[in-house]
JSON list of N, CA and C in Angstrom, two decimals:
[
{"chain": "E", "resi": 27, "resn": "MET", "atom": "N", "xyz": [-40.88, 25.32, 56.69]},
{"chain": "E", "resi": 27, "resn": "MET", "atom": "CA", "xyz": [-40.13, 24.53, 55.74]},
{"chain": "E", "resi": 27, "resn": "MET", "atom": "C", "xyz": [-40.10, 23.09, 56.21]},
{"chain": "E", "resi": 28, "resn": "SER", "atom": "N", "xyz": [-40.29, 22.17, 55.31]},
{"chain": "E", "resi": 28, "resn": "SER", "atom": "CA", "xyz": [-40.26, 20.76, 55.64]},
{"chain": "E", "resi": 28, "resn": "SER", "atom": "C", "xyz": [-38.82, 20.26, 55.60]},
{"chain": "E", "resi": 29, "resn": "MET", "atom": "N", "xyz": [-38.41, 19.67, 56.70]},
{"chain": "E", "resi": 29, "resn": "MET", "atom": "CA", "xyz": [-37.04, 19.17, 56.79]},
{"chain": "E", "resi": 29, "resn": "MET", "atom": "C", "xyz": [-36.94, 17.78, 56.17]},
{"chain": "E", "resi": 30, "resn": "GLU", "atom": "N", "xyz": [-35.83, 17.52, 55.53]},
{"chain": "E", "resi": 30, "resn": "GLU", "atom": "CA", "xyz": [-35.56, 16.18, 55.05]},
{"chain": "E", "resi": 30, "resn": "GLU", "atom": "C", "xyz": [-35.24, 15.32, 56.26]},
{"chain": "E", "resi": 31, "resn": "PRO", "atom": "N", "xyz": [-35.73, 14.09, 56.29]},
{"chain": "E", "resi": 31, "resn": "PRO", "atom": "CA", "xyz": [-35.39, 13.22, 57.41]},
{"chain": "E", "resi": 31, "resn": "PRO", "atom": "C", "xyz": [-33.92, 12.82, 57.32]},
{"chain": "E", "resi": 32, "resn": "LEU", "atom": "N", "xyz": [-33.43, 12.24, 58.41]},
{"chain": "E", "resi": 32, "resn": "LEU", "atom": "CA", "xyz": [-32.06, 11.71, 58.38]},
{"chain": "E", "resi": 32, "resn": "LEU", "atom": "C", "xyz": [-32.01, 10.61, 57.34]},
{"chain": "E", "resi": 33, "resn": "ASP", "atom": "N", "xyz": [-30.90, 10.52, 56.65]},
{"chain": "E", "resi": 33, "resn": "ASP", "atom": "CA", "xyz": [-30.77, 9.46, 55.66]},
{"chain": "E", "resi": 33, "resn": "ASP", "atom": "C", "xyz": [-30.43, 8.15, 56.40]},
{"chain": "E", "resi": 34, "resn": "PRO", "atom": "N", "xyz": [-30.39, 7.04, 55.69]},
{"chain": "E", "resi": 34, "resn": "PRO", "atom": "CA", "xyz": [-30.12, 5.76, 56.36]},
{"chain": "E", "resi": 34, "resn": "PRO", "atom": "C", "xyz": [-28.79, 5.72, 57.14]},
{"chain": "E", "resi": 35, "resn": "ASP", "atom": "N", "xyz": [-27.85, 6.59, 56.77]},
{"chain": "E", "resi": 35, "resn": "ASP", "atom": "CA", "xyz": [-26.58, 6.63, 57.48]},
{"chain": "E", "resi": 35, "resn": "ASP", "atom": "C", "xyz": [-26.66, 7.51, 58.73]},
{"chain": "E", "resi": 36, "resn": "GLY", "atom": "N", "xyz": [-27.82, 8.12, 58.96]},
{"chain": "E", "resi": 36, "resn": "GLY", "atom": "CA", "xyz": [-27.99, 8.97, 60.12]},
{"chain": "E", "resi": 36, "resn": "GLY", "atom": "C", "xyz": [-27.53, 10.40, 59.92]},
{"chain": "E", "resi": 37, "resn": "LEU", "atom": "N", "xyz": [-27.27, 10.79, 58.69]},
{"chain": "E", "resi": 37, "resn": "LEU", "atom": "CA", "xyz": [-26.82, 12.15, 58.39]},
{"chain": "E", "resi": 37, "resn": "LEU", "atom": "C", "xyz": [-28.02, 13.05, 58.09]},
{"chain": "E", "resi": 38, "resn": "PRO", "atom": "N", "xyz": [-27.97, 14.30, 58.55]},
{"chain": "E", "resi": 38, "resn": "PRO", "atom": "CA", "xyz": [-29.07, 15.21, 58.27]},
{"chain": "E", "resi": 38, "resn": "PRO", "atom": "C", "xyz": [-29.06, 15.65, 56.81]},
{"chain": "E", "resi": 39, "resn": "GLY", "atom": "N", "xyz": [-30.23, 16.02, 56.31]},
{"chain": "E", "resi": 39, "resn": "GLY", "atom": "CA", "xyz": [-30.32, 16.59, 54.98]},
{"chain": "E", "resi": 39, "resn": "GLY", "atom": "C", "xyz": [-29.71, 17.97, 54.96]},
{"chain": "E", "resi": 40, "resn": "HIS", "atom": "N", "xyz": [-29.40, 18.45, 53.77]},
{"chain": "E", "resi": 40, "resn": "HIS", "atom": "CA", "xyz": [-28.75, 19.76, 53.65]},
{"chain": "E", "resi": 40, "resn": "HIS", "atom": "C", "xyz": [-29.64, 20.90, 54.13]},
{"chain": "E", "resi": 41, "resn": "ASP", "atom": "N", "xyz": [-30.95, 20.69, 54.18]},
{"chain": "E", "resi": 41, "resn": "ASP", "atom": "CA", "xyz": [-31.87, 21.74, 54.63]},
{"chain": "E", "resi": 41, "resn": "ASP", "atom": "C", "xyz": [-31.57, 22.16, 56.08]},
{"chain": "E", "resi": 42, "resn": "TYR", "atom": "N", "xyz": [-31.12, 21.24, 56.90]},
{"chain": "E", "resi": 42, "resn": "TYR", "atom": "CA", "xyz": [-30.78, 21.59, 58.27]},
{"chain": "E", "resi": 42, "resn": "TYR", "atom": "C", "xyz": [-29.66, 22.64, 58.29]},
{"chain": "E", "resi": 43, "resn": "PHE", "atom": "N", "xyz": [-28.69, 22.45, 57.44]},
{"chain": "E", "resi": 43, "resn": "PHE", "atom": "CA", "xyz": [-27.55, 23.38, 57.39]},
{"chain": "E", "resi": 43, "resn": "PHE", "atom": "C", "xyz": [-27.95, 24.70, 56.75]},
{"chain": "E", "resi": 44, "resn": "LEU", "atom": "N", "xyz": [-28.76, 24.64, 55.69]},
{"chain": "E", "resi": 44, "resn": "LEU", "atom": "CA", "xyz": [-29.23, 25.88, 55.05]},
{"chain": "E", "resi": 44, "resn": "LEU", "atom": "C", "xyz": [-30.03, 26.71, 56.05]},
{"chain": "E", "resi": 45, "resn": "ASP", "atom": "N", "xyz": [-30.90, 26.05, 56.79]},
{"chain": "E", "resi": 45, "resn": "ASP", "atom": "CA", "xyz": [-31.70, 26.76, 57.79]},
{"chain": "E", "resi": 45, "resn": "ASP", "atom": "C", "xyz": [-30.81, 27.38, 58.86]},
{"chain": "E", "resi": 46, "resn": "ALA", "atom": "N", "xyz": [-29.78, 26.68, 59.27]},
{"chain": "E", "resi": 46, "resn": "ALA", "atom": "CA", "xyz": [-28.87, 27.21, 60.30]},
{"chain": "E", "resi": 46, "resn": "ALA", "atom": "C", "xyz": [-28.17, 28.46, 59.79]},
{"chain": "E", "resi": 47, "resn": "VAL", "atom": "N", "xyz": [-27.66, 28.41, 58.57]},
{"chain": "E", "resi": 47, "resn": "VAL", "atom": "CA", "xyz": [-26.97, 29.57, 58.00]},
{"chain": "E", "resi": 47, "resn": "VAL", "atom": "C", "xyz": [-27.93, 30.75, 57.86]},
{"chain": "E", "resi": 48, "resn": "ASN", "atom": "N", "xyz": [-29.12, 30.49, 57.35]},
{"chain": "E", "resi": 48, "resn": "ASN", "atom": "CA", "xyz": [-30.11, 31.56, 57.19]},
{"chain": "E", "resi": 48, "resn": "ASN", "atom": "C", "xyz": [-30.53, 32.14, 58.53]},
{"chain": "E", "resi": 49, "resn": "HIS", "atom": "N", "xyz": [-30.67, 31.30, 59.53]},
{"chain": "E", "resi": 49, "resn": "HIS", "atom": "CA", "xyz": [-31.05, 31.77, 60.86]},
{"chain": "E", "resi": 49, "resn": "HIS", "atom": "C", "xyz": [-29.98, 32.69, 61.44]},
{"chain": "E", "resi": 50, "resn": "ILE", "atom": "N", "xyz": [-28.72, 32.32, 61.29]},
{"chain": "E", "resi": 50, "resn": "ILE", "atom": "CA", "xyz": [-27.63, 33.16, 61.80]},
{"chain": "E", "resi": 50, "resn": "ILE", "atom": "C", "xyz": [-27.60, 34.47, 61.04]},
{"chain": "E", "resi": 51, "resn": "ASP", "atom": "N", "xyz": [-27.77, 34.43, 59.73]},
{"chain": "E", "resi": 51, "resn": "ASP", "atom": "CA", "xyz": [-27.78, 35.65, 58.93]},
{"chain": "E", "resi": 51, "resn": "ASP", "atom": "C", "xyz": [-28.90, 36.59, 59.40]},
{"chain": "E", "resi": 52, "resn": "GLN", "atom": "N", "xyz": [-30.08, 36.05, 59.62]},
{"chain": "E", "resi": 52, "resn": "GLN", "atom": "CA", "xyz": [-31.21, 36.86, 60.09]},
{"chain": "E", "resi": 52, "resn": "GLN", "atom": "C", "xyz": [-30.95, 37.41, 61.49]},
{"chain": "E", "resi": 53, "resn": "ALA", "atom": "N", "xyz": [-30.35, 36.59, 62.35]},
{"chain": "E", "resi": 53, "resn": "ALA", "atom": "CA", "xyz": [-30.07, 37.03, 63.72]},
{"chain": "E", "resi": 53, "resn": "ALA", "atom": "C", "xyz": [-29.08, 38.19, 63.72]},
{"chain": "E", "resi": 54, "resn": "VAL", "atom": "N", "xyz": [-28.08, 38.13, 62.85]},
{"chain": "E", "resi": 54, "resn": "VAL", "atom": "CA", "xyz": [-27.11, 39.23, 62.76]},
{"chain": "E", "resi": 54, "resn": "VAL", "atom": "C", "xyz": [-27.79, 40.47, 62.21]},
{"chain": "E", "resi": 55, "resn": "SER", "atom": "N", "xyz": [-28.62, 40.29, 61.19]},
{"chain": "E", "resi": 55, "resn": "SER", "atom": "CA", "xyz": [-29.31, 41.43, 60.58]},
{"chain": "E", "resi": 55, "resn": "SER", "atom": "C", "xyz": [-30.23, 42.14, 61.57]},
{"chain": "E", "resi": 56, "resn": "SER", "atom": "N", "xyz": [-30.82, 41.39, 62.48]},
{"chain": "E", "resi": 56, "resn": "SER", "atom": "CA", "xyz": [-31.73, 41.98, 63.46]},
{"chain": "E", "resi": 56, "resn": "SER", "atom": "C", "xyz": [-31.02, 42.33, 64.77]},
{"chain": "E", "resi": 57, "resn": "SER", "atom": "N", "xyz": [-29.72, 42.16, 64.80]},
{"chain": "E", "resi": 57, "resn": "SER", "atom": "CA", "xyz": [-28.89, 42.45, 65.98]},
{"chain": "E", "resi": 57, "resn": "SER", "atom": "C", "xyz": [-29.32, 41.65, 67.21]},
{"chain": "E", "resi": 58, "resn": "SER", "atom": "N", "xyz": [-29.85, 40.46, 67.00]},
{"chain": "E", "resi": 58, "resn": "SER", "atom": "CA", "xyz": [-30.24, 39.63, 68.13]},
{"chain": "E", "resi": 58, "resn": "SER", "atom": "C", "xyz": [-29.16, 38.65, 68.55]},
{"chain": "E", "resi": 59, "resn": "ILE", "atom": "N", "xyz": [-28.01, 38.70, 67.88]},
{"chain": "E", "resi": 59, "resn": "ILE", "atom": "CA", "xyz": [-26.86, 37.88, 68.24]},
{"chain": "E", "resi": 59, "resn": "ILE", "atom": "C", "xyz": [-25.61, 38.73, 67.99]},
{"chain": "E", "resi": 60, "resn": "PRO", "atom": "N", "xyz": [-24.64, 38.65, 68.87]},
{"chain": "E", "resi": 60, "resn": "PRO", "atom": "CA", "xyz": [-23.40, 39.40, 68.62]},
{"chain": "E", "resi": 60, "resn": "PRO", "atom": "C", "xyz": [-22.68, 38.84, 67.38]},
{"chain": "E", "resi": 61, "resn": "VAL", "atom": "N", "xyz": [-22.06, 39.71, 66.63]},
{"chain": "E", "resi": 61, "resn": "VAL", "atom": "CA", "xyz": [-21.34, 39.31, 65.43]},
{"chain": "E", "resi": 61, "resn": "VAL", "atom": "C", "xyz": [-20.26, 38.29, 65.77]},
{"chain": "E", "resi": 62, "resn": "SER", "atom": "N", "xyz": [-19.59, 38.47, 66.90]},
{"chain": "E", "resi": 62, "resn": "SER", "atom": "CA", "xyz": [-18.53, 37.52, 67.27]},
{"chain": "E", "resi": 62, "resn": "SER", "atom": "C", "xyz": [-19.08, 36.12, 67.49]},
{"chain": "E", "resi": 63, "resn": "ALA", "atom": "N", "xyz": [-20.27, 36.01, 68.08]},
{"chain": "E", "resi": 63, "resn": "ALA", "atom": "CA", "xyz": [-20.89, 34.70, 68.26]},
{"chain": "E", "resi": 63, "resn": "ALA", "atom": "C", "xyz": [-21.28, 34.10, 66.91]},
{"chain": "E", "resi": 64, "resn": "ALA", "atom": "N", "xyz": [-21.83, 34.92, 66.03]},
{"chain": "E", "resi": 64, "resn": "ALA", "atom": "CA", "xyz": [-22.20, 34.45, 64.70]},
{"chain": "E", "resi": 64, "resn": "ALA", "atom": "C", "xyz": [-20.99, 33.95, 63.94]},
{"chain": "E", "resi": 65, "resn": "LYS", "atom": "N", "xyz": [-19.87, 34.67, 64.06]},
{"chain": "E", "resi": 65, "resn": "LYS", "atom": "CA", "xyz": [-18.65, 34.24, 63.38]},
{"chain": "E", "resi": 65, "resn": "LYS", "atom": "C", "xyz": [-18.22, 32.86, 63.86]},
{"chain": "E", "resi": 66, "resn": "GLY", "atom": "N", "xyz": [-18.30, 32.62, 65.16]},
{"chain": "E", "resi": 66, "resn": "GLY", "atom": "CA", "xyz": [-17.91, 31.32, 65.70]},
{"chain": "E", "resi": 66, "resn": "GLY", "atom": "C", "xyz": [-18.82, 30.20, 65.22]},
{"chain": "E", "resi": 67, "resn": "ILE", "atom": "N", "xyz": [-20.10, 30.47, 65.20]},
{"chain": "E", "resi": 67, "resn": "ILE", "atom": "CA", "xyz": [-21.05, 29.45, 64.74]},
{"chain": "E", "resi": 67, "resn": "ILE", "atom": "C", "xyz": [-20.85, 29.15, 63.27]},
{"chain": "E", "resi": 68, "resn": "VAL", "atom": "N", "xyz": [-20.70, 30.20, 62.47]},
{"chain": "E", "resi": 68, "resn": "VAL", "atom": "CA", "xyz": [-20.52, 30.00, 61.03]},
{"chain": "E", "resi": 68, "resn": "VAL", "atom": "C", "xyz": [-19.20, 29.29, 60.75]},
{"chain": "E", "resi": 69, "resn": "TYR", "atom": "N", "xyz": [-18.16, 29.64, 61.50]},
{"chain": "E", "resi": 69, "resn": "TYR", "atom": "CA", "xyz": [-16.88, 28.94, 61.34]},
{"chain": "E", "resi": 69, "resn": "TYR", "atom": "C", "xyz": [-17.07, 27.45, 61.58]},
{"chain": "E", "resi": 70, "resn": "SER", "atom": "N", "xyz": [-17.81, 27.10, 62.63]},
{"chain": "E", "resi": 70, "resn": "SER", "atom": "CA", "xyz": [-18.05, 25.69, 62.93]},
{"chain": "E", "resi": 70, "resn": "SER", "atom": "C", "xyz": [-18.85, 25.01, 61.82]},
{"chain": "E", "resi": 71, "resn": "LEU", "atom": "N", "xyz": [-19.84, 25.72, 61.28]},
{"chain": "E", "resi": 71, "resn": "LEU", "atom": "CA", "xyz": [-20.61, 25.16, 60.17]},
{"chain": "E", "resi": 71, "resn": "LEU", "atom": "C", "xyz": [-19.73, 24.92, 58.95]},
{"chain": "E", "resi": 72, "resn": "VAL", "atom": "N", "xyz": [-18.88, 25.88, 58.64]},
{"chain": "E", "resi": 72, "resn": "VAL", "atom": "CA", "xyz": [-17.98, 25.74, 57.48]},
{"chain": "E", "resi": 72, "resn": "VAL", "atom": "C", "xyz": [-17.05, 24.54, 57.68]},
{"chain": "E", "resi": 73, "resn": "GLU", "atom": "N", "xyz": [-16.49, 24.42, 58.87]},
{"chain": "E", "resi": 73, "resn": "GLU", "atom": "CA", "xyz": [-15.59, 23.30, 59.15]},
{"chain": "E", "resi": 73, "resn": "GLU", "atom": "C", "xyz": [-16.32, 21.96, 59.07]},
{"chain": "E", "resi": 74, "resn": "THR", "atom": "N", "xyz": [-17.51, 21.90, 59.64]},
{"chain": "E", "resi": 74, "resn": "THR", "atom": "CA", "xyz": [-18.29, 20.66, 59.62]},
{"chain": "E", "resi": 74, "resn": "THR", "atom": "C", "xyz": [-18.67, 20.28, 58.20]},
{"chain": "E", "resi": 75, "resn": "LEU", "atom": "N", "xyz": [-19.22, 21.24, 57.47]},
{"chain": "E", "resi": 75, "resn": "LEU", "atom": "CA", "xyz": [-19.61, 20.95, 56.09]},
{"chain": "E", "resi": 75, "resn": "LEU", "atom": "C", "xyz": [-18.41, 20.61, 55.22]},
{"chain": "E", "resi": 76, "resn": "GLY", "atom": "N", "xyz": [-17.30, 21.29, 55.44]},
{"chain": "E", "resi": 76, "resn": "GLY", "atom": "CA", "xyz": [-16.09, 20.98, 54.67]},
{"chain": "E", "resi": 76, "resn": "GLY", "atom": "C", "xyz": [-15.63, 19.56, 54.90]},
{"chain": "E", "resi": 77, "resn": "SER", "atom": "N", "xyz": [-15.70, 19.11, 56.14]},
{"chain": "E", "resi": 77, "resn": "SER", "atom": "CA", "xyz": [-15.32, 17.73, 56.44]},
{"chain": "E", "resi": 77, "resn": "SER", "atom": "C", "xyz": [-16.28, 16.74, 55.79]},
{"chain": "E", "resi": 78, "resn": "MET", "atom": "N", "xyz": [-17.55, 17.08, 55.83]},
{"chain": "E", "resi": 78, "resn": "MET", "atom": "CA", "xyz": [-18.54, 16.17, 55.24]},
{"chain": "E", "resi": 78, "resn": "MET", "atom": "C", "xyz": [-18.39, 16.09, 53.73]},
{"chain": "E", "resi": 79, "resn": "VAL", "atom": "N", "xyz": [-18.20, 17.23, 53.10]},
{"chain": "E", "resi": 79, "resn": "VAL", "atom": "CA", "xyz": [-18.04, 17.25, 51.64]},
{"chain": "E", "resi": 79, "resn": "VAL", "atom": "C", "xyz": [-16.77, 16.50, 51.22]},
{"chain": "E", "resi": 80, "resn": "GLY", "atom": "N", "xyz": [-15.75, 16.56, 52.04]},
{"chain": "E", "resi": 80, "resn": "GLY", "atom": "CA", "xyz": [-14.49, 15.89, 51.73]},
{"chain": "E", "resi": 80, "resn": "GLY", "atom": "C", "xyz": [-14.49, 14.40, 51.98]},
{"chain": "E", "resi": 81, "resn": "ASP", "atom": "N", "xyz": [-15.56, 13.88, 52.56]},
{"chain": "E", "resi": 81, "resn": "ASP", "atom": "CA", "xyz": [-15.65, 12.44, 52.87]},
{"chain": "E", "resi": 81, "resn": "ASP", "atom": "C", "xyz": [-15.90, 11.66, 51.58]},
{"chain": "E", "resi": 82, "resn": "PRO", "atom": "N", "xyz": [-14.96, 10.81, 51.18]},
{"chain": "E", "resi": 82, "resn": "PRO", "atom": "CA", "xyz": [-15.13, 10.07, 49.93]},
{"chain": "E", "resi": 82, "resn": "PRO", "atom": "C", "xyz": [-16.29, 9.06, 49.98]},
{"chain": "E", "resi": 83, "resn": "ASP", "atom": "N", "xyz": [-16.74, 8.70, 51.18]},
{"chain": "E", "resi": 83, "resn": "ASP", "atom": "CA", "xyz": [-17.84, 7.74, 51.31]},
{"chain": "E", "resi": 83, "resn": "ASP", "atom": "C", "xyz": [-19.21, 8.41, 51.35]},
{"chain": "E", "resi": 84, "resn": "LEU", "atom": "N", "xyz": [-19.24, 9.73, 51.30]},
{"chain": "E", "resi": 84, "resn": "LEU", "atom": "CA", "xyz": [-20.51, 10.46, 51.34]},
{"chain": "E", "resi": 84, "resn": "LEU", "atom": "C", "xyz": [-21.26, 10.24, 50.02]},
{"chain": "E", "resi": 85, "resn": "PRO", "atom": "N", "xyz": [-22.51, 9.82, 50.09]},
{"chain": "E", "resi": 85, "resn": "PRO", "atom": "CA", "xyz": [-23.28, 9.63, 48.85]},
{"chain": "E", "resi": 85, "resn": "PRO", "atom": "C", "xyz": [-23.39, 10.93, 48.05]},
{"chain": "E", "resi": 86, "resn": "ALA", "atom": "N", "xyz": [-23.39, 10.80, 46.74]},
{"chain": "E", "resi": 86, "resn": "ALA", "atom": "CA", "xyz": [-23.38, 11.97, 45.84]},
{"chain": "E", "resi": 86, "resn": "ALA", "atom": "C", "xyz": [-24.55, 12.90, 46.07]},
{"chain": "E", "resi": 87, "resn": "HIS", "atom": "N", "xyz": [-25.74, 12.37, 46.36]},
{"chain": "E", "resi": 87, "resn": "HIS", "atom": "CA", "xyz": [-26.91, 13.24, 46.55]},
{"chain": "E", "resi": 87, "resn": "HIS", "atom": "C", "xyz": [-26.75, 14.10, 47.80]},
{"chain": "E", "resi": 88, "resn": "LEU", "atom": "N", "xyz": [-26.09, 13.58, 48.82]},
{"chain": "E", "resi": 88, "resn": "LEU", "atom": "CA", "xyz": [-25.82, 14.39, 50.01]},
{"chain": "E", "resi": 88, "resn": "LEU", "atom": "C", "xyz": [-24.70, 15.38, 49.75]},
{"chain": "E", "resi": 89, "resn": "LYS", "atom": "N", "xyz": [-23.68, 14.94, 49.04]},
{"chain": "E", "resi": 89, "resn": "LYS", "atom": "CA", "xyz": [-22.53, 15.81, 48.78]},
{"chain": "E", "resi": 89, "resn": "LYS", "atom": "C", "xyz": [-22.95, 17.08, 48.05]},
{"chain": "E", "resi": 90, "resn": "SER", "atom": "N", "xyz": [-23.79, 16.95, 47.04]},
{"chain": "E", "resi": 90, "resn": "SER", "atom": "CA", "xyz": [-24.19, 18.14, 46.28]},
{"chain": "E", "resi": 90, "resn": "SER", "atom": "C", "xyz": [-24.99, 19.10, 47.15]},
{"chain": "E", "resi": 91, "resn": "GLY", "atom": "N", "xyz": [-25.86, 18.59, 47.99]},
{"chain": "E", "resi": 91, "resn": "GLY", "atom": "CA", "xyz": [-26.63, 19.44, 48.89]},
{"chain": "E", "resi": 91, "resn": "GLY", "atom": "C", "xyz": [-25.75, 20.11, 49.93]},
{"chain": "E", "resi": 92, "resn": "TYR", "atom": "N", "xyz": [-24.81, 19.36, 50.47]},
{"chain": "E", "resi": 92, "resn": "TYR", "atom": "CA", "xyz": [-23.89, 19.91, 51.46]},
{"chain": "E", "resi": 92, "resn": "TYR", "atom": "C", "xyz": [-22.98, 20.96, 50.83]},
{"chain": "E", "resi": 93, "resn": "MET", "atom": "N", "xyz": [-22.59, 20.76, 49.58]},
{"chain": "E", "resi": 93, "resn": "MET", "atom": "CA", "xyz": [-21.75, 21.76, 48.90]},
{"chain": "E", "resi": 93, "resn": "MET", "atom": "C", "xyz": [-22.50, 23.08, 48.75]},
{"chain": "E", "resi": 94, "resn": "GLY", "atom": "N", "xyz": [-23.79, 23.02, 48.45]},
{"chain": "E", "resi": 94, "resn": "GLY", "atom": "CA", "xyz": [-24.59, 24.23, 48.35]},
{"chain": "E", "resi": 94, "resn": "GLY", "atom": "C", "xyz": [-24.68, 24.95, 49.69]},
{"chain": "E", "resi": 95, "resn": "ALA", "atom": "N", "xyz": [-24.87, 24.18, 50.77]},
{"chain": "E", "resi": 95, "resn": "ALA", "atom": "CA", "xyz": [-24.92, 24.76, 52.11]},
{"chain": "E", "resi": 95, "resn": "ALA", "atom": "C", "xyz": [-23.57, 25.34, 52.49]},
{"chain": "E", "resi": 96, "resn": "LEU", "atom": "N", "xyz": [-22.49, 24.65, 52.11]},
{"chain": "E", "resi": 96, "resn": "LEU", "atom": "CA", "xyz": [-21.15, 25.14, 52.40]},
{"chain": "E", "resi": 96, "resn": "LEU", "atom": "C", "xyz": [-20.89, 26.46, 51.68]},
{"chain": "E", "resi": 97, "resn": "ASP", "atom": "N", "xyz": [-21.29, 26.55, 50.43]},
{"chain": "E", "resi": 97, "resn": "ASP", "atom": "CA", "xyz": [-21.12, 27.81, 49.68]},
{"chain": "E", "resi": 97, "resn": "ASP", "atom": "C", "xyz": [-21.86, 28.96, 50.36]},
{"chain": "E", "resi": 98, "resn": "LEU", "atom": "N", "xyz": [-23.06, 28.70, 50.82]},
{"chain": "E", "resi": 98, "resn": "LEU", "atom": "CA", "xyz": [-23.84, 29.72, 51.51]},
{"chain": "E", "resi": 98, "resn": "LEU", "atom": "C", "xyz": [-23.17, 30.13, 52.81]},
{"chain": "E", "resi": 99, "resn": "ALA", "atom": "N", "xyz": [-22.65, 29.15, 53.55]},
{"chain": "E", "resi": 99, "resn": "ALA", "atom": "CA", "xyz": [-21.97, 29.44, 54.81]},
{"chain": "E", "resi": 99, "resn": "ALA", "atom": "C", "xyz": [-20.69, 30.24, 54.59]},
{"chain": "E", "resi": 100, "resn": "VAL", "atom": "N", "xyz": [-19.95, 29.91, 53.54]},
{"chain": "E", "resi": 100, "resn": "VAL", "atom": "CA", "xyz": [-18.72, 30.65, 53.22]},
{"chain": "E", "resi": 100, "resn": "VAL", "atom": "C", "xyz": [-19.07, 32.09, 52.84]},
{"chain": "E", "resi": 101, "resn": "ASP", "atom": "N", "xyz": [-20.15, 32.28, 52.10]},
{"chain": "E", "resi": 101, "resn": "ASP", "atom": "CA", "xyz": [-20.59, 33.63, 51.75]},
{"chain": "E", "resi": 101, "resn": "ASP", "atom": "C", "xyz": [-20.94, 34.43, 53.00]},
{"chain": "E", "resi": 102, "resn": "LEU", "atom": "N", "xyz": [-21.65, 33.80, 53.94]},
{"chain": "E", "resi": 102, "resn": "LEU", "atom": "CA", "xyz": [-21.99, 34.47, 55.18]},
{"chain": "E", "resi": 102, "resn": "LEU", "atom": "C", "xyz": [-20.74, 34.78, 56.01]},
{"chain": "E", "resi": 103, "resn": "GLU", "atom": "N", "xyz": [-19.80, 33.85, 56.01]},
{"chain": "E", "resi": 103, "resn": "GLU", "atom": "CA", "xyz": [-18.54, 34.06, 56.72]},
{"chain": "E", "resi": 103, "resn": "GLU", "atom": "C", "xyz": [-17.82, 35.29, 56.17]},
{"chain": "E", "resi": 104, "resn": "ALA", "atom": "N", "xyz": [-17.80, 35.44, 54.86]},
{"chain": "E", "resi": 104, "resn": "ALA", "atom": "CA", "xyz": [-17.17, 36.61, 54.24]},
{"chain": "E", "resi": 104, "resn": "ALA", "atom": "C", "xyz": [-17.91, 37.90, 54.61]},
{"chain": "E", "resi": 105, "resn": "LYS", "atom": "N", "xyz": [-19.23, 37.83, 54.62]},
{"chain": "E", "resi": 105, "resn": "LYS", "atom": "CA", "xyz": [-20.04, 39.00, 55.00]},
{"chain": "E", "resi": 105, "resn": "LYS", "atom": "C", "xyz": [-19.76, 39.38, 56.45]},
{"chain": "E", "resi": 106, "resn": "LEU", "atom": "N", "xyz": [-19.68, 38.40, 57.34]},
{"chain": "E", "resi": 106, "resn": "LEU", "atom": "CA", "xyz": [-19.43, 38.66, 58.75]},
{"chain": "E", "resi": 106, "resn": "LEU", "atom": "C", "xyz": [-18.03, 39.22, 58.99]},
{"chain": "E", "resi": 107, "resn": "SER", "atom": "N", "xyz": [-17.08, 38.80, 58.17]},
{"chain": "E", "resi": 107, "resn": "SER", "atom": "CA", "xyz": [-15.70, 39.29, 58.36]},
{"chain": "E", "resi": 107, "resn": "SER", "atom": "C", "xyz": [-15.59, 40.78, 58.09]},
{"chain": "E", "resi": 108, "resn": "LYS", "atom": "N", "xyz": [-16.56, 41.33, 57.37]},
{"chain": "E", "resi": 108, "resn": "LYS", "atom": "CA", "xyz": [-16.55, 42.78, 57.11]},
{"chain": "E", "resi": 108, "resn": "LYS", "atom": "C", "xyz": [-17.20, 43.57, 58.23]},
{"chain": "E", "resi": 109, "resn": "LEU", "atom": "N", "xyz": [-17.88, 42.87, 59.14]},
{"chain": "E", "resi": 109, "resn": "LEU", "atom": "CA", "xyz": [-18.54, 43.54, 60.27]},
{"chain": "E", "resi": 109, "resn": "LEU", "atom": "C", "xyz": [-17.62, 43.54, 61.48]},
{"chain": "E", "resi": 110, "resn": "ARG", "atom": "N", "xyz": [-17.88, 44.45, 62.38]},
{"chain": "E", "resi": 110, "resn": "ARG", "atom": "CA", "xyz": [-17.08, 44.52, 63.62]},
{"chain": "E", "resi": 110, "resn": "ARG", "atom": "C", "xyz": [-17.51, 43.47, 64.58]}
]
């Protein structure tokens, strides 16, 4: 997958976050990471993305991409909460 470069403000494109969420999901599915570690990482992603989306100075094109990544991370967080 081709990553979007950092924007002029130095912020990563939403693809970085989508890839992180997908990587954690795959790692949990293959049992290559403990669920507790995945929960911590996903929690951090949700918190980070939530802060970024809530920034009133964030450009609209980044906000929409980050919101999509945040939705995916929240879905994974819910899935992980059902696992031991």
